[in-house]
Coordinates of C-alpha atoms in Angstrom, one line a residue:
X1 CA -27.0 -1.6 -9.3
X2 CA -27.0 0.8 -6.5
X3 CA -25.0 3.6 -5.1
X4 CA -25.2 5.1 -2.0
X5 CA -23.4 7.8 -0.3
X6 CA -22.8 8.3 3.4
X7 CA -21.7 11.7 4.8
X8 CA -21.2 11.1 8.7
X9 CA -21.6 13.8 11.5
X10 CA -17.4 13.1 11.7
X11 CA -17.1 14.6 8.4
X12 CA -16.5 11.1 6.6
X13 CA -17.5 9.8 3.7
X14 CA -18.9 5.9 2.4
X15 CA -20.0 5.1 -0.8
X16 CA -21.4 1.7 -0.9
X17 CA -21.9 -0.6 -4.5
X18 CA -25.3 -2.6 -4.1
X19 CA -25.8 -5.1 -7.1
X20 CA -27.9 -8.1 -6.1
X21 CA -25.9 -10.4 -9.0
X22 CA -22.2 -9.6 -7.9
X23 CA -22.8 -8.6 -4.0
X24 CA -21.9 -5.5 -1.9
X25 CA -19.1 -3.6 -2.3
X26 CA -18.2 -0.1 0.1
X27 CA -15.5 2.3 0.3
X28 CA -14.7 5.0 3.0
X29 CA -12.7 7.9 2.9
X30 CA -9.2 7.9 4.8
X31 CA -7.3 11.2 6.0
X32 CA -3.8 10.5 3.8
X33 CA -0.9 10.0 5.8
X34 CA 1.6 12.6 6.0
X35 CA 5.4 11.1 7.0
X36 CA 8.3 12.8 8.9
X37 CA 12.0 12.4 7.1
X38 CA 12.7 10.2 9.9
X39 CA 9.1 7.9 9.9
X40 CA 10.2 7.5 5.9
X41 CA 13.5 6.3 6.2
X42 CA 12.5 3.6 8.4
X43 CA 11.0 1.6 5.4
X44 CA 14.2 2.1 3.0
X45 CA 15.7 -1.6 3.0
X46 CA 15.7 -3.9 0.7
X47 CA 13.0 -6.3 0.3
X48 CA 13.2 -10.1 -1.0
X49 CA 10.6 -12.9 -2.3
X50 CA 11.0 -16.2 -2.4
X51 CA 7.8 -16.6 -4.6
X52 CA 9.2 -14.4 -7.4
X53 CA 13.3 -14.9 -6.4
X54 CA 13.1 -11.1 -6.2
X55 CA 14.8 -8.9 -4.7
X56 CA 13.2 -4.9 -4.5
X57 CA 14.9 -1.5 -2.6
X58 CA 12.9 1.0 -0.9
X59 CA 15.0 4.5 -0.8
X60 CA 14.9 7.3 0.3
X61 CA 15.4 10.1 -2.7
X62 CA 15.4 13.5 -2.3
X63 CA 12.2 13.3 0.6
X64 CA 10.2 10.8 -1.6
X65 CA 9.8 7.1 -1.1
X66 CA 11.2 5.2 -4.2
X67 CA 10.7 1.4 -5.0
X68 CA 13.1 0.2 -7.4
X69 CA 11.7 -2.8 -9.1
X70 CA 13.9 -4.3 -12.2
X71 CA 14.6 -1.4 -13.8
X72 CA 11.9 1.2 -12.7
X73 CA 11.9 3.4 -9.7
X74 CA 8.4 4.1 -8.4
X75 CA 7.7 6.5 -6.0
X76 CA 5.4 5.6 -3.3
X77 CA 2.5 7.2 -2.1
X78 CA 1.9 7.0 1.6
X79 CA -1.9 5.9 2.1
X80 CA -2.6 5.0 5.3
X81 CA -0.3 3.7 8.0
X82 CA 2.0 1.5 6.9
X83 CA 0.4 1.2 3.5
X84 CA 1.5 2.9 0.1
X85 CA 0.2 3.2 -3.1
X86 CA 2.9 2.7 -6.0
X87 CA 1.3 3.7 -9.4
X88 CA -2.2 3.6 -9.0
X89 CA -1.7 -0.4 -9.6
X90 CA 0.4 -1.4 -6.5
X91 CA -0.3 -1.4 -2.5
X92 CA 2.6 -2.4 -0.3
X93 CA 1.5 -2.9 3.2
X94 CA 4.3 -3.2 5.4
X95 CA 4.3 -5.7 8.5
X96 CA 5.7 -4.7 11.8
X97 CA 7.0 -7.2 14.5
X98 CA 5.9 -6.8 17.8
X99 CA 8.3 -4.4 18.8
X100 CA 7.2 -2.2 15.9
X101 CA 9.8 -3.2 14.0
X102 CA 9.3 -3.2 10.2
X103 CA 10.1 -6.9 8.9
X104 CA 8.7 -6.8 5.5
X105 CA 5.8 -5.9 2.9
X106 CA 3.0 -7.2 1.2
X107 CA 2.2 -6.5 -2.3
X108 CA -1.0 -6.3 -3.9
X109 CA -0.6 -6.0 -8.2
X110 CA -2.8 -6.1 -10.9
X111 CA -2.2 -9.6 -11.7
X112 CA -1.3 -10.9 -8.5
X113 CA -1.9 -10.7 -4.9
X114 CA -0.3 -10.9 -1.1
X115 CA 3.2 -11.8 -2.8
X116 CA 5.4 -11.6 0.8
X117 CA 8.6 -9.2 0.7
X118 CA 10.7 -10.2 3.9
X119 CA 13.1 -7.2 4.7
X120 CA 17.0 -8.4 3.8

């Protein structure tokens, strides 16, 4: 196995995972998202699945991002546009229609992946 870092002249980082029995892996750095008030509130909805007859809130609570699923409240990390971490163990990447419109998540879990949350 074989690591190799990338620092590029736009002050970016890559690591990349050689190993000839598994395949390549790579991973670059991302400048973290910082939200207004306003960009925040516009993913507070709730969020259904028909795959897991679900249904999940995203609020707004005191400036933080919360997910309430069953009986936990998560706060969410913004990560990138549109994308949030929950816990280390959860992404949710919200889909926009083409107006720019948010219409629902997708959410990536340890055990489980791309499970669709339409907005209610």
């Amino acid at each position: 196995i074989q690591l190799v870092f990338t620092f590029k002249e736009d002050g970016s980082k890559q690591i990349e995972w050689i190993d000839p029995a598994m395949g390549n892996l790579h991973a670059d750095t991302y400048q973290k998202v910082s939200l207004t008030a306003s960009e925040k509130a516009a993913y507070a909805s709730s969020y259904e699945s028909s795959e897991l007859s679900q249904t999940f809130d995203v609020r707004l609570a005191e400036g933080q991002l919360v997910l309430f699923m069953l009986e936990h409240q998560i706060p969410l990390e913004p990560t990138s546009k549109d994308e949030f971490m929950a816990m280390g163990m959860f992404t949710l990447k919200f889909i926009r229609d083409h107006a720019g419109h948010i219409t629902g998540f997708r959410m990536d879990a340890p055990r489980a992946e791309n499970i669709l949350f339409r907005k209610s």
